[in-house]
Coordinates of C-alpha atoms in Angstrom, one line a residue:
M140 CA 17.4 5.5 -0.3
G141 CA 20.8 5.5 1.1
S142 CA 23.8 3.7 -0.3
G143 CA 23.7 1.3 2.7
H144 CA 20.5 -0.1 1.5
R145 CA 21.6 -0.3 -2.1
D146 CA 24.8 -2.3 -1.0
C147 CA 23.0 -4.4 1.6
P148 CA 24.9 -7.8 1.6
G149 CA 21.6 -9.7 2.4
T150 CA 20.7 -11.8 5.3
E151 CA 22.2 -15.0 3.9
S152 CA 25.7 -13.4 3.5
E153 CA 28.6 -14.0 5.9
D154 CA 28.8 -10.2 6.0
A155 CA 25.3 -9.7 7.1
G156 CA 25.2 -7.1 9.8
K157 CA 28.9 -6.7 9.6
A158 CA 29.6 -4.8 6.3
S159 CA 30.1 -1.1 6.2
A160 CA 26.8 -0.8 4.3
C161 CA 25.0 -2.2 7.4
E162 CA 26.0 0.8 9.6
G163 CA 23.0 2.6 10.7
C164 CA 20.5 0.0 9.6
P165 CA 17.8 -0.8 12.2
N166 CA 18.2 -4.5 11.4
Q167 CA 21.9 -4.6 11.8
N168 CA 22.0 -6.5 15.1
I169 CA 19.3 -9.0 13.8
C170 CA 21.2 -9.7 10.6
A171 CA 24.5 -10.1 12.6
S172 CA 22.9 -12.7 14.8
S173 CA 22.5 -16.4 13.9
K174 CA 18.7 -15.9 13.6
A175 CA 19.0 -14.0 10.3
K176 CA 21.2 -16.5 8.4
G177 CA 19.5 -18.5 5.7
P178 CA 16.2 -17.7 3.9
D179 CA 13.3 -16.4 5.9
P180 CA 10.9 -19.4 6.3
D181 CA 8.0 -17.0 6.5
I182 CA 8.5 -15.9 2.8
A183 CA 7.2 -19.3 1.8
V184 CA 4.4 -19.1 4.2
I185 CA 3.4 -15.7 2.7
K186 CA 3.6 -17.1 -0.8
E187 CA 1.1 -19.8 0.1
R188 CA -1.2 -17.5 2.0
L189 CA -1.4 -15.1 -0.9
S190 CA -1.7 -17.8 -3.5
S191 CA -5.4 -17.2 -3.8
V192 CA -4.9 -13.5 -4.5
K193 CA -4.8 -13.1 -8.3
H194 CA -3.3 -9.7 -8.5
K195 CA -1.1 -7.7 -6.1
I196 CA -0.6 -4.0 -6.6
L197 CA 1.5 -1.6 -4.5
V198 CA 0.7 2.1 -4.2
L199 CA 3.7 4.3 -3.6
S200 CA 4.7 7.9 -3.4
G201 CA 8.0 9.7 -3.0
K202 CA 6.6 11.9 -0.3
G203 CA 3.6 12.3 1.9
G204 CA 0.4 14.4 1.1
V205 CA 0.3 13.7 -2.6
G206 CA -2.8 11.6 -2.5
K207 CA -1.5 8.1 -2.3
T208 CA -4.1 6.8 0.2
T209 CA -6.9 8.7 -1.6
F210 CA -5.8 6.9 -4.8
T211 CA -5.8 3.6 -3.1
S212 CA -9.3 4.0 -1.7
M213 CA -10.6 5.2 -5.1
L214 CA -9.0 2.3 -6.9
A215 CA -10.5 -0.1 -4.5
R216 CA -13.9 1.4 -4.6
G217 CA -13.8 1.7 -8.5
L218 CA -12.8 -2.0 -8.8
A219 CA -15.4 -3.0 -6.3
Q220 CA -18.1 -1.5 -8.5
S221 CA -18.0 -4.8 -10.4
E222 CA -19.8 -7.3 -8.1
D223 CA -17.9 -10.0 -9.8
L224 CA -14.6 -8.9 -8.3
Q225 CA -13.4 -9.4 -4.8
I226 CA -11.2 -6.6 -3.6
G227 CA -8.8 -6.3 -0.7
V228 CA -7.0 -3.2 0.7
L229 CA -3.9 -3.7 2.9
D230 CA -2.7 -0.6 4.7
V231 CA 0.9 -1.0 5.7
D232 CA 1.4 2.7 6.6
I233 CA 1.9 1.6 10.2
C234 CA 2.6 5.0 11.8
G235 CA -0.1 6.9 9.7
P236 CA -2.9 4.5 9.0
S237 CA -5.6 6.6 7.4
I238 CA -7.3 4.0 5.3
P239 CA -10.0 3.1 8.0
R240 CA -11.1 6.7 8.0
V241 CA -11.3 7.2 4.2
M242 CA -13.1 3.8 3.8
G243 CA -15.6 4.7 6.6
L244 CA -14.2 2.0 9.0
D245 CA -13.3 4.2 12.0
G246 CA -13.8 2.3 15.2
E247 CA -13.7 -1.1 13.6
Q248 CA -11.7 -3.9 15.3
V249 CA -9.8 -6.9 13.9
H250 CA -11.4 -10.3 14.4
Q251 CA -9.5 -13.5 14.4
S252 CA -10.7 -17.0 13.3
G253 CA -9.2 -20.4 13.1
S254 CA -7.7 -19.4 9.6
G255 CA -6.3 -16.1 10.7
W256 CA -7.1 -12.3 10.9
S257 CA -10.4 -11.5 9.2
P258 CA -10.5 -8.3 7.0
V259 CA -13.0 -5.6 7.9
F260 CA -15.5 -5.3 5.1
V261 CA -16.8 -2.1 3.5
E262 CA -18.9 -4.0 1.0
D263 CA -19.4 -7.7 0.6
N264 CA -16.6 -7.6 -2.0
L265 CA -14.4 -5.0 -0.5
G266 CA -12.3 -6.0 2.6
V267 CA -9.7 -3.9 4.4
M268 CA -6.9 -4.7 6.8
S269 CA -5.0 -1.8 8.6
A270 CA -2.9 -1.1 11.8
G271 CA -5.6 1.5 12.5
F272 CA -7.9 -1.4 13.5
L273 CA -5.5 -2.3 16.3
L274 CA -5.7 1.0 18.0
G275 CA -8.0 1.9 20.9
S276 CA -8.7 5.3 19.3
P277 CA -8.0 7.0 16.0
D278 CA -6.1 9.6 18.0
D279 CA -3.6 7.0 19.4
A280 CA -0.1 7.2 18.0
I281 CA 2.1 4.3 16.8
I282 CA 5.7 5.2 17.7
W283 CA 7.7 2.2 16.6
R284 CA 11.2 1.4 15.4
G285 CA 11.8 -0.2 12.0
P286 CA 11.9 -3.8 13.1
K287 CA 8.6 -3.7 15.0
K288 CA 6.8 -2.1 11.9
N289 CA 8.3 -4.7 9.7
G290 CA 7.2 -7.4 12.1
L291 CA 3.5 -6.1 11.8
I292 CA 3.8 -5.9 8.0
K293 CA 5.0 -9.5 7.9
Q294 CA 2.1 -10.5 10.2
F295 CA -0.4 -8.8 8.0
L296 CA 1.0 -10.7 4.9
R297 CA 1.2 -14.0 6.7
D298 CA -1.9 -14.1 8.9
V299 CA -4.7 -12.2 7.2
D300 CA -7.2 -14.6 5.6
W301 CA -8.2 -12.9 2.3
E302 CA -9.6 -16.0 0.9
D303 CA -10.2 -15.7 -3.0
V304 CA -9.3 -12.0 -4.0
D305 CA -9.0 -10.8 -7.5
F306 CA -7.1 -7.5 -6.5
L307 CA -5.1 -6.8 -3.4
I308 CA -4.0 -3.2 -3.2
I309 CA -1.3 -2.4 -0.8
D310 CA -1.2 1.1 0.5
T311 CA 2.5 1.8 1.5
P312 CA 4.0 4.6 3.7
P313 CA 5.3 7.6 1.9
G314 CA 8.9 7.8 0.8
T315 CA 11.3 4.9 0.3
S316 CA 12.1 3.4 3.7
D317 CA 12.8 0.2 5.5
E318 CA 9.1 -0.9 5.3
H319 CA 9.2 -0.8 1.5
L320 CA 12.4 -2.9 1.3
S321 CA 10.9 -5.4 3.8
L322 CA 7.6 -5.5 1.9
V323 CA 9.3 -6.3 -1.4
Q324 CA 11.4 -8.9 0.4
Y325 CA 8.4 -10.7 2.0
L326 CA 6.6 -10.6 -1.4
Q327 CA 9.5 -11.7 -3.5
N328 CA 8.0 -15.1 -4.3
A329 CA 4.3 -14.0 -4.3
N330 CA 4.2 -12.5 -7.8
I331 CA 3.7 -8.8 -7.3
D332 CA 2.0 -7.5 -10.5
G333 CA 3.3 -4.0 -10.3
A334 CA 3.2 -0.6 -8.5
V335 CA 1.5 2.7 -9.0
V336 CA 3.5 5.8 -8.2
I337 CA 1.5 8.9 -7.2
T338 CA 3.1 12.2 -7.8
T339 CA 2.1 16.0 -7.4
P340 CA 0.8 17.7 -10.4
Q341 CA 3.9 19.8 -11.2
N342 CA 2.9 20.5 -14.8
E343 CA -0.1 22.6 -13.4
S344 CA 1.9 24.5 -10.8
Q345 CA 1.8 28.3 -11.2
I346 CA 4.2 28.7 -8.3
F347 CA 6.9 26.5 -9.6
P348 CA 6.5 26.3 -13.5
P349 CA 7.7 23.0 -14.9
T350 CA 11.1 23.1 -16.3
T351 CA 11.8 19.4 -17.0
G352 CA 8.7 18.0 -18.6
G353 CA 7.1 16.8 -15.3
V354 CA 6.0 13.3 -14.5
E355 CA 5.1 12.4 -18.1
Q356 CA 8.6 13.0 -19.3
M357 CA 10.0 11.2 -16.3
A358 CA 7.8 8.2 -17.1
D359 CA 9.0 8.3 -20.7
E360 CA 12.6 8.5 -19.7
M361 CA 12.2 5.6 -17.3
K362 CA 10.2 3.6 -19.8
V363 CA 7.3 3.0 -17.5
P364 CA 3.6 3.5 -18.3
F365 CA 2.0 7.0 -17.5
L366 CA -1.4 6.0 -16.4
G367 CA -3.1 9.5 -16.5
K368 CA -3.9 12.7 -14.8
L369 CA -6.5 13.1 -12.0
P370 CA -8.2 16.4 -11.5
L371 CA -8.1 18.0 -8.1
D372 CA -11.8 17.9 -6.9
P373 CA -12.3 19.1 -3.4
R374 CA -15.3 16.8 -3.1
I375 CA -13.0 13.7 -3.1
G376 CA -11.4 15.0 0.1
K377 CA -14.8 15.6 1.5
C378 CA -15.9 12.0 0.7
C379 CA -12.6 10.7 2.2
D380 CA -13.2 12.6 5.4
E381 CA -16.7 11.2 5.7
G382 CA -15.8 7.7 4.6
T383 CA -18.2 7.7 1.7
S384 CA -17.8 6.5 -2.0
F385 CA -17.1 9.4 -4.3
F386 CA -18.1 7.2 -7.3
E387 CA -21.6 6.7 -5.8
E388 CA -22.2 10.4 -5.1
F389 CA -20.5 12.0 -8.1
S390 CA -20.3 9.3 -10.8
D391 CA -20.6 11.7 -13.7
S392 CA -17.9 14.1 -12.5
P393 CA -14.7 14.7 -14.5
A394 CA -12.7 13.2 -11.5
A395 CA -14.8 10.0 -11.3
K396 CA -14.4 9.5 -15.1
A397 CA -10.6 10.1 -14.9
Y398 CA -10.3 7.5 -12.2
Q399 CA -12.5 5.1 -14.2
H400 CA -10.2 5.7 -17.3
I401 CA -7.2 4.6 -15.2
I402 CA -9.0 1.6 -13.6
T403 CA -10.5 0.2 -16.8
G404 CA -8.2 1.7 -19.5
N405 CA -11.3 3.1 -21.4

């Protein structure tokens, strides 16, 4: 994250869009206009919309290809094994929406009702919303600048009718970009429970041996919980490609048990 984002004066400041920290920001012109002054009225709307969602969890990663979306899908499917829980998955990786594929929902479309956009359901207690549902084909590309992506993220948060959900798991894009900043801003009053950061298994690397203690030491230094290690099972990738549940097919595998340990704490 660049220093410009860290030193952002905020949309309510007189320096919004004018400070040196604003140089290069895709929202500079918007912030400099009168439209950006004052609190965003949609933040209150989003708070009200998500008031029926008990727990909101972000899934993040420092880079792509580390298993963030895989973890999101496994977490959602693992929680949904309890029929007493209602689970939602929101895919805000706008330019790389792979949640529909890994959840077995390729080709599905968004439906709208009087109360907003309706999630697409994998099971009766597991609903999904993704930019992938807005595409004519899974091969279509989304090539958008930051403000347009942020606008869709806001629309998802504001307009999707989740009804009563116990856990809403938000799959974010890789890295730390404009979408993440906007997402946290939009959810600032919606009581985010926390975030799960997915990393690569550096401690197991034979090519680049660990020299700094790996993620466990990093978590200890940053005083955040280390949730656990997940074995690399190629069958997980196969299930994701086919859109099937790894838990249903390989419930006794070490990988399934490792995920269950993280999900339940047991």
